[in-house]
Coordinates of N, CA and C in Angstrom, one line a residue:
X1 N 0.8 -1.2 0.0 CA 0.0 0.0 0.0 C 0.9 1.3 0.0
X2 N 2.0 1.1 0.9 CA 2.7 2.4 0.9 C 3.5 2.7 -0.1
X3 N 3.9 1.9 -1.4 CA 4.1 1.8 -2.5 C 3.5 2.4 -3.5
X4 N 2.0 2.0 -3.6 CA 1.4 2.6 -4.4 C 1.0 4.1 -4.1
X5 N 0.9 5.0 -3.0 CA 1.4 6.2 -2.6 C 2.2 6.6 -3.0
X6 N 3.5 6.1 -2.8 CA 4.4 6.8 -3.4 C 4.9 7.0 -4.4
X7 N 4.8 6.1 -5.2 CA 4.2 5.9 -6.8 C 4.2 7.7 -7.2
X8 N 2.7 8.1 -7.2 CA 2.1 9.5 -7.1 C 2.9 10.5 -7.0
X9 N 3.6 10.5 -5.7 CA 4.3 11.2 -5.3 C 5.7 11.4 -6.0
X10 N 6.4 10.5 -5.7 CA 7.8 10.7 -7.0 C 7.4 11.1 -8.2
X11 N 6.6 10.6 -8.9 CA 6.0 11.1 -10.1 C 5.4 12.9 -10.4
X12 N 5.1 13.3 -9.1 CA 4.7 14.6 -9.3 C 6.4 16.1 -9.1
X13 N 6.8 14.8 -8.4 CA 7.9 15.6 -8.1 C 8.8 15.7 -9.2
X14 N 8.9 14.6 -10.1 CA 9.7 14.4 -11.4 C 9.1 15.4 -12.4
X15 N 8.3 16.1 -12.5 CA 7.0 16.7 -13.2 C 7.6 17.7 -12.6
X16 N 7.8 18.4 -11.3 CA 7.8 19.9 -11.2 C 9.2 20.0 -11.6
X17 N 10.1 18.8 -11.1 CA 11.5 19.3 -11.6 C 11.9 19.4 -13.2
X18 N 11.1 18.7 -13.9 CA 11.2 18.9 -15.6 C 10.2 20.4 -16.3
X19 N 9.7 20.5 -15.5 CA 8.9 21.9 -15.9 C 10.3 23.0 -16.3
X20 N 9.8 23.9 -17.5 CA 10.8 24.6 -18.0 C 10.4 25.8 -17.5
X21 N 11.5 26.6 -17.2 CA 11.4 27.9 -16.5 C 10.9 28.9 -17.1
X22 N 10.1 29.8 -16.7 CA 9.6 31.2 -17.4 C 10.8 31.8 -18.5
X23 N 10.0 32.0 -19.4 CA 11.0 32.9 -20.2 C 11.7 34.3 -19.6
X24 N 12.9 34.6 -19.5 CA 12.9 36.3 -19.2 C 12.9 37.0 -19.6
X25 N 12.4 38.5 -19.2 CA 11.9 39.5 -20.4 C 13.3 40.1 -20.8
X26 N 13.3 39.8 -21.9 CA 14.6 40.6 -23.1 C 14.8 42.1 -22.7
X27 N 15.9 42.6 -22.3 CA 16.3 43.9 -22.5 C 16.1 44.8 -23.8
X28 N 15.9 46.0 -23.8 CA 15.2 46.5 -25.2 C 17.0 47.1 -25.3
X29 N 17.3 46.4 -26.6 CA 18.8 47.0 -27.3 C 19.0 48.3 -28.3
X30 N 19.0 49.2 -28.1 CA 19.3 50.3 -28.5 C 20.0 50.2 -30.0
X31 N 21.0 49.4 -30.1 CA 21.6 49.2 -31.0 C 20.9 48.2 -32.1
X32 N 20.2 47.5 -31.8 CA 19.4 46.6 -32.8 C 18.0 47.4 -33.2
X33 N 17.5 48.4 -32.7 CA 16.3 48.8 -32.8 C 16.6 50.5 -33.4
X34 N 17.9 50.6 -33.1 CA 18.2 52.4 -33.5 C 18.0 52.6 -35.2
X35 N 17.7 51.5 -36.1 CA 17.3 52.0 -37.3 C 15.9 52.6 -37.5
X36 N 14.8 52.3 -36.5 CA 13.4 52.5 -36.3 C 13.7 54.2 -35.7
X37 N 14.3 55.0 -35.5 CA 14.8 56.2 -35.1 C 14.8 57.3 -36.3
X38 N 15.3 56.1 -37.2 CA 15.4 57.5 -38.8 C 14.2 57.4 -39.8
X39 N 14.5 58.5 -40.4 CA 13.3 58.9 -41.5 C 13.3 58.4 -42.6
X40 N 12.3 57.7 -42.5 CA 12.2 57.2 -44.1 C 11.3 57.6 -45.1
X41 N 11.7 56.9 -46.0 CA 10.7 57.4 -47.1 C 9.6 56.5 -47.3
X42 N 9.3 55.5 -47.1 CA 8.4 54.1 -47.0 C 6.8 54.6 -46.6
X43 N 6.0 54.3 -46.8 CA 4.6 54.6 -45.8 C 4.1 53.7 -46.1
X44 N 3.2 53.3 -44.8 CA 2.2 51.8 -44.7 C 1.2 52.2 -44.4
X45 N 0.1 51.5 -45.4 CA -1.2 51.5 -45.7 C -2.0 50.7 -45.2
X46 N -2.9 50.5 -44.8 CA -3.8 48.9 -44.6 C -4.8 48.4 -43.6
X47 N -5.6 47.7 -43.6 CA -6.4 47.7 -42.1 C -5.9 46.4 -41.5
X48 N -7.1 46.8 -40.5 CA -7.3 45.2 -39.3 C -8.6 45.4 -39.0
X49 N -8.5 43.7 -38.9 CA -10.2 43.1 -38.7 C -9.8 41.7 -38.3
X50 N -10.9 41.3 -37.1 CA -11.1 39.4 -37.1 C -12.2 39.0 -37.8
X51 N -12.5 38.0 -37.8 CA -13.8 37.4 -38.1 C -14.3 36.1 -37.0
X52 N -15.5 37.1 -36.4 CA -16.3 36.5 -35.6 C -16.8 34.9 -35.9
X53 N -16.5 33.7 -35.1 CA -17.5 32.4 -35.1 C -18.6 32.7 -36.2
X54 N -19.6 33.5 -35.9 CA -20.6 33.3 -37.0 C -20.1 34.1 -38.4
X55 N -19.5 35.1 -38.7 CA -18.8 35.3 -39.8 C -18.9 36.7 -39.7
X56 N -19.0 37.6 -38.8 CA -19.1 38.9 -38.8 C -17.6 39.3 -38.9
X57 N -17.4 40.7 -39.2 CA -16.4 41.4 -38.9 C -16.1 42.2 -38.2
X58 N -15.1 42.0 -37.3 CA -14.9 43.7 -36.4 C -13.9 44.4 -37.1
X59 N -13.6 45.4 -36.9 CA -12.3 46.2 -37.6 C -11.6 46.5 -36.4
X60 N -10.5 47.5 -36.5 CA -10.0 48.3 -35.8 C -10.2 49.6 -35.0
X61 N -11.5 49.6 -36.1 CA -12.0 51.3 -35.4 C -11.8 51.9 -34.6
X62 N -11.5 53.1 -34.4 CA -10.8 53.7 -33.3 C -9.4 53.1 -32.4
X63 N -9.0 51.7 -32.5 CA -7.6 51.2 -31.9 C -6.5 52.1 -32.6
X64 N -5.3 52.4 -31.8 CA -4.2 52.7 -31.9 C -3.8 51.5 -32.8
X65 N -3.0 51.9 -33.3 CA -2.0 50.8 -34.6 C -0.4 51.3 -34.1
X66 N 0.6 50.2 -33.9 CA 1.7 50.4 -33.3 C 2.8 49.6 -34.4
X67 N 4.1 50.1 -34.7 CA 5.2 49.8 -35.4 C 5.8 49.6 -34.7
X68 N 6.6 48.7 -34.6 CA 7.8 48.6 -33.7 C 8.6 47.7 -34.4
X69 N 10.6 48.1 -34.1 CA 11.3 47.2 -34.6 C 11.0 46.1 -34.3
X70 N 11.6 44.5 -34.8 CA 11.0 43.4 -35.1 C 12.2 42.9 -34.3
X71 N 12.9 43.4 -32.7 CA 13.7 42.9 -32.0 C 12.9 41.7 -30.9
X72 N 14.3 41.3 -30.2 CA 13.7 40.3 -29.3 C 12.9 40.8 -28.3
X73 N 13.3 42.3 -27.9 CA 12.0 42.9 -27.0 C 10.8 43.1 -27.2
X74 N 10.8 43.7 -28.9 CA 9.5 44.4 -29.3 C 9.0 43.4 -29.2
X75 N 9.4 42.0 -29.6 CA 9.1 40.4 -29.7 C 8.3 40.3 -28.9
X76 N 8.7 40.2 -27.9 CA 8.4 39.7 -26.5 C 7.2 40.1 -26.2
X77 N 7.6 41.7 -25.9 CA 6.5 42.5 -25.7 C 4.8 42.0 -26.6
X78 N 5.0 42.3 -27.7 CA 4.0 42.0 -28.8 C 3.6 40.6 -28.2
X79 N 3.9 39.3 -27.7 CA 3.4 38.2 -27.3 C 3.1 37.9 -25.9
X80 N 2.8 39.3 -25.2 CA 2.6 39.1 -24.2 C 0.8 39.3 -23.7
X81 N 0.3 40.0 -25.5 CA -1.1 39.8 -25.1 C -1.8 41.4 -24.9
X82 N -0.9 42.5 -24.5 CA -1.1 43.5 -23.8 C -0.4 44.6 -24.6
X83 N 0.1 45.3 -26.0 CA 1.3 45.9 -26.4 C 1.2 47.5 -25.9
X84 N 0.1 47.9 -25.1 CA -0.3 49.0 -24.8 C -0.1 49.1 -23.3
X85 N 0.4 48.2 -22.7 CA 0.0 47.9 -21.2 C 1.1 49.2 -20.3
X86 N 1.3 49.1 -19.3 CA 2.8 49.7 -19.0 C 4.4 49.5 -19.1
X87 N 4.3 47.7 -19.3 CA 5.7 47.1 -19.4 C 5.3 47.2 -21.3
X88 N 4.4 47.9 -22.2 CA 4.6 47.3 -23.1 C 4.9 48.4 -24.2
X89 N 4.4 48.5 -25.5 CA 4.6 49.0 -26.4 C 4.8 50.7 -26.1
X90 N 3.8 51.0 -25.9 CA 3.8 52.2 -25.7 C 4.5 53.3 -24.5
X91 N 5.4 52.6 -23.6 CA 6.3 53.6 -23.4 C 7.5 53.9 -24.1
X92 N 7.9 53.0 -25.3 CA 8.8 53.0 -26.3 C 8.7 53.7 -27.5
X93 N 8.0 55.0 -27.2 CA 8.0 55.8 -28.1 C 9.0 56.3 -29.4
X94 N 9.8 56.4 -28.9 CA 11.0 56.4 -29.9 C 11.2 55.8 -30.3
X95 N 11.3 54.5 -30.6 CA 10.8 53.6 -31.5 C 9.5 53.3 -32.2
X96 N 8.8 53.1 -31.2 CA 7.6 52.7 -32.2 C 6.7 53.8 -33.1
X97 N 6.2 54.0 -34.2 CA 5.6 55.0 -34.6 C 4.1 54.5 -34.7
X98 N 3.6 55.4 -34.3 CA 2.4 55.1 -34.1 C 1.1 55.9 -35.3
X99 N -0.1 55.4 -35.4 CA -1.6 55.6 -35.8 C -2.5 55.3 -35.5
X100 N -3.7 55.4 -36.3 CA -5.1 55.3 -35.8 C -6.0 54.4 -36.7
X101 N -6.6 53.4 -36.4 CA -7.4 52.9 -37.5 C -8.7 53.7 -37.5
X102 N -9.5 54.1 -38.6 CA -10.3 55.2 -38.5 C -11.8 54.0 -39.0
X103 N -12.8 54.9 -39.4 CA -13.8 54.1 -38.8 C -14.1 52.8 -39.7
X104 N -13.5 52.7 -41.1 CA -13.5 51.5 -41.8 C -12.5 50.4 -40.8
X105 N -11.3 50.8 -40.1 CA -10.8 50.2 -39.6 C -9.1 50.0 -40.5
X106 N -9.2 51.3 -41.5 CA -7.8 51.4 -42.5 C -7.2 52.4 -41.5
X107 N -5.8 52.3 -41.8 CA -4.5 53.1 -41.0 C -3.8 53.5 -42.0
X108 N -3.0 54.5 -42.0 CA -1.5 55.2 -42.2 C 0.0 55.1 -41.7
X109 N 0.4 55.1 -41.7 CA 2.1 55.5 -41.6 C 2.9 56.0 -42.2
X110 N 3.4 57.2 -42.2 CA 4.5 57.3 -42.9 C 5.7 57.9 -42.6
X111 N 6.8 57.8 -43.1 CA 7.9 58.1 -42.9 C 9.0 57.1 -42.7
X112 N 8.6 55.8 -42.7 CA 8.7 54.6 -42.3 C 10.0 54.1 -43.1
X113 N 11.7 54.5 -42.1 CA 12.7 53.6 -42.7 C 12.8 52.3 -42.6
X114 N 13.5 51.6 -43.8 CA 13.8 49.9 -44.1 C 14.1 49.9 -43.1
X115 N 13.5 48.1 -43.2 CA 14.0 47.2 -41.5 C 12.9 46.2 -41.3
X116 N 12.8 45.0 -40.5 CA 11.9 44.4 -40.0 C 11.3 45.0 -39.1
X117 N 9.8 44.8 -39.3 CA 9.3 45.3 -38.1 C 7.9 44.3 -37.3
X118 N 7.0 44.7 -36.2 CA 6.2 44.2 -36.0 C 5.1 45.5 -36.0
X119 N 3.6 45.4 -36.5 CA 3.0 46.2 -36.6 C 1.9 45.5 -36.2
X120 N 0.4 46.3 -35.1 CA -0.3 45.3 -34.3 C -0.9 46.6 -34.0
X121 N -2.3 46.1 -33.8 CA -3.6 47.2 -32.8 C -4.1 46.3 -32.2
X122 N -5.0 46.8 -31.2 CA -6.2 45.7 -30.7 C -7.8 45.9 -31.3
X123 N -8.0 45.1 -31.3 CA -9.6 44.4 -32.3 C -10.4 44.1 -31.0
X124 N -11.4 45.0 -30.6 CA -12.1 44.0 -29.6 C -13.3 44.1 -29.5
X125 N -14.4 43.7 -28.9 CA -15.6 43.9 -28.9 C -16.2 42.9 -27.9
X126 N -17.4 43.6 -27.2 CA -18.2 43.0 -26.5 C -19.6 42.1 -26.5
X127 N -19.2 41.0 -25.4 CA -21.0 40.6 -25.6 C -21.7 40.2 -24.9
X128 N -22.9 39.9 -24.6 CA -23.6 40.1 -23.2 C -22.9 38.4 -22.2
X129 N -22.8 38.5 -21.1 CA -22.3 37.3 -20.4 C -23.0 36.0 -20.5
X130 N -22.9 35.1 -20.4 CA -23.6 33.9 -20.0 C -23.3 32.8 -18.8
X131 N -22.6 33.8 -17.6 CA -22.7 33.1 -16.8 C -22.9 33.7 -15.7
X132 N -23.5 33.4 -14.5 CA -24.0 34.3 -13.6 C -23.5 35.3 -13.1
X133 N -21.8 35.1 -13.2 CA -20.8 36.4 -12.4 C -21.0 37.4 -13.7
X134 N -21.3 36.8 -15.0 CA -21.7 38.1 -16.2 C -22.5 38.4 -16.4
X135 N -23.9 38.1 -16.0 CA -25.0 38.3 -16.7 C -25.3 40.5 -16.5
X136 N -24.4 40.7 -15.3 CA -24.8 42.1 -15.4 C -23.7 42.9 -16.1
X137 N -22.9 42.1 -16.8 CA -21.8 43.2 -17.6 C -21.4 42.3 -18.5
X138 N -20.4 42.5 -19.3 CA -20.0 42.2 -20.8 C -19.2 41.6 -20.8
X139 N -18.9 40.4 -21.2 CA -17.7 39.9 -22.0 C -17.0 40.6 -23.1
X140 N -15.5 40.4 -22.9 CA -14.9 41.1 -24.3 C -14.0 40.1 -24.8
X141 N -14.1 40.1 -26.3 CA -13.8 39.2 -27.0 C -13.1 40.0 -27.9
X142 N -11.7 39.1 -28.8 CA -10.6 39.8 -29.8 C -9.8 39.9 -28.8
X143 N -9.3 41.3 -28.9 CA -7.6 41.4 -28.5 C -6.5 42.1 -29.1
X144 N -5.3 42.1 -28.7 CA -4.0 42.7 -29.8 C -4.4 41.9 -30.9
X145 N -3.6 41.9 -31.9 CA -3.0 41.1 -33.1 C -2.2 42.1 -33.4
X146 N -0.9 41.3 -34.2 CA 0.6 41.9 -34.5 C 0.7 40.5 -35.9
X147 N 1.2 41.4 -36.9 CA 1.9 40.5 -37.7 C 3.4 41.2 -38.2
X148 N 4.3 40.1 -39.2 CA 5.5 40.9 -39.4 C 5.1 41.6 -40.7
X149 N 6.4 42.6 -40.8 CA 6.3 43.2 -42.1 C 7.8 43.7 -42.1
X150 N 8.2 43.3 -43.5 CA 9.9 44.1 -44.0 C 9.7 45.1 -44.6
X151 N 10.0 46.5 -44.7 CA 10.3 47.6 -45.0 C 11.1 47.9 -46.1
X152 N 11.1 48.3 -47.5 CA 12.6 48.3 -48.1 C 11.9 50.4 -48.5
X153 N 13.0 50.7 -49.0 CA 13.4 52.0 -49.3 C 12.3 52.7 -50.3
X154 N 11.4 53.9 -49.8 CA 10.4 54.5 -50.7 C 9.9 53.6 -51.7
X155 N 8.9 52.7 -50.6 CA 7.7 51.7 -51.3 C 6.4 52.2 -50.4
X156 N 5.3 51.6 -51.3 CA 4.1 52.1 -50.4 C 4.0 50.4 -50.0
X157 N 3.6 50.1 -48.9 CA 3.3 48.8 -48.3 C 1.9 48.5 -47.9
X158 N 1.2 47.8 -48.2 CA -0.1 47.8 -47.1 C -0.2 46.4 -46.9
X159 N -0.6 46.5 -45.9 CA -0.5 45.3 -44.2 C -2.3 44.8 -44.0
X160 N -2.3 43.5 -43.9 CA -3.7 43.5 -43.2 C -3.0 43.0 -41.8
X161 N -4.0 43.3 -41.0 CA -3.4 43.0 -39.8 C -4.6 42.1 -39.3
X162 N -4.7 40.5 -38.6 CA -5.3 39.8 -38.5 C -4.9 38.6 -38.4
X163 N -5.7 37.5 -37.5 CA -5.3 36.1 -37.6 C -5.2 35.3 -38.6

């Protein structure tokens, strides 16, 4: 009997010790990201939208739209779910250049020098709860999205941004 216990036990313990450690957050490098600093000639065009379970569309309307070099921080940052948060996107102004999706849910950029980059807004929208802790307020559904995009020298580019 005391066997079969322990069984369990060694086994859970072999489990916590194989578990892989949190990733750590990348330092934002100055030097890998300092081309997103200069002026280019480049400008980006294009919207964002998901497409809802039953086949609706949301856009971006009114979301911020964010550029950012395509380093291991911007990286990071962008897959953390939040690129607007405080650890995220938007205190890195100098790097990232920013817009607006307007009410079709199309954006602008321009000035935009060569380079990889990540470009992402949030898409989101609400819907009534269906479980008792919601039934008096809203579920929100969507999110960021970020996809990549390479940049070369006075081109017009347009991006959809989406899953």
């Amino acid at each position: 009997m005391t066997r079969l216990l322990a069984l369990p036990l060694a086994l859970s313990m072999l489990a916590a010790c194989a578990s892989t450690p949190a990733t750590p957050r990348p330092t934002l490098d100055p030097e890998a990201a300092a081309f997103a600093l200069q002026e280019g000639s480049a400008y980006l065009t294009g919207s964002g939208f998901l497409r809802q379970r039953g086949g609706d569309v949301v856009t971006c309307a009114g979301s911020p739209v964010w550029l950012a070099p395509a380093t291991p921080f911007f990286s990071w940052v962008a897959n953390q779910g939040n690129p607007t948060s405080e650890f995220g996107i938007a205190p890195m102004s100098d790097y990232v250049r920013t817009g607006f999706c307007d009410a079709e849910g199309e954006f602008f950029i321009e000035s935009v020098p060569e380079g990889r980059y990540l470009i992402g807004t949030v898409i989101e929208w609400e819907i009534p709860g269906d479980t008792l802790d919601q039934i008096l307020g809203l579920t929100r559904q969507g999110g960021p999205v970020h996809v990549p995009v390479e940049i070369g020298s006075g081109d017009e580019y347009r991006v959809v941004i989406t899953r």
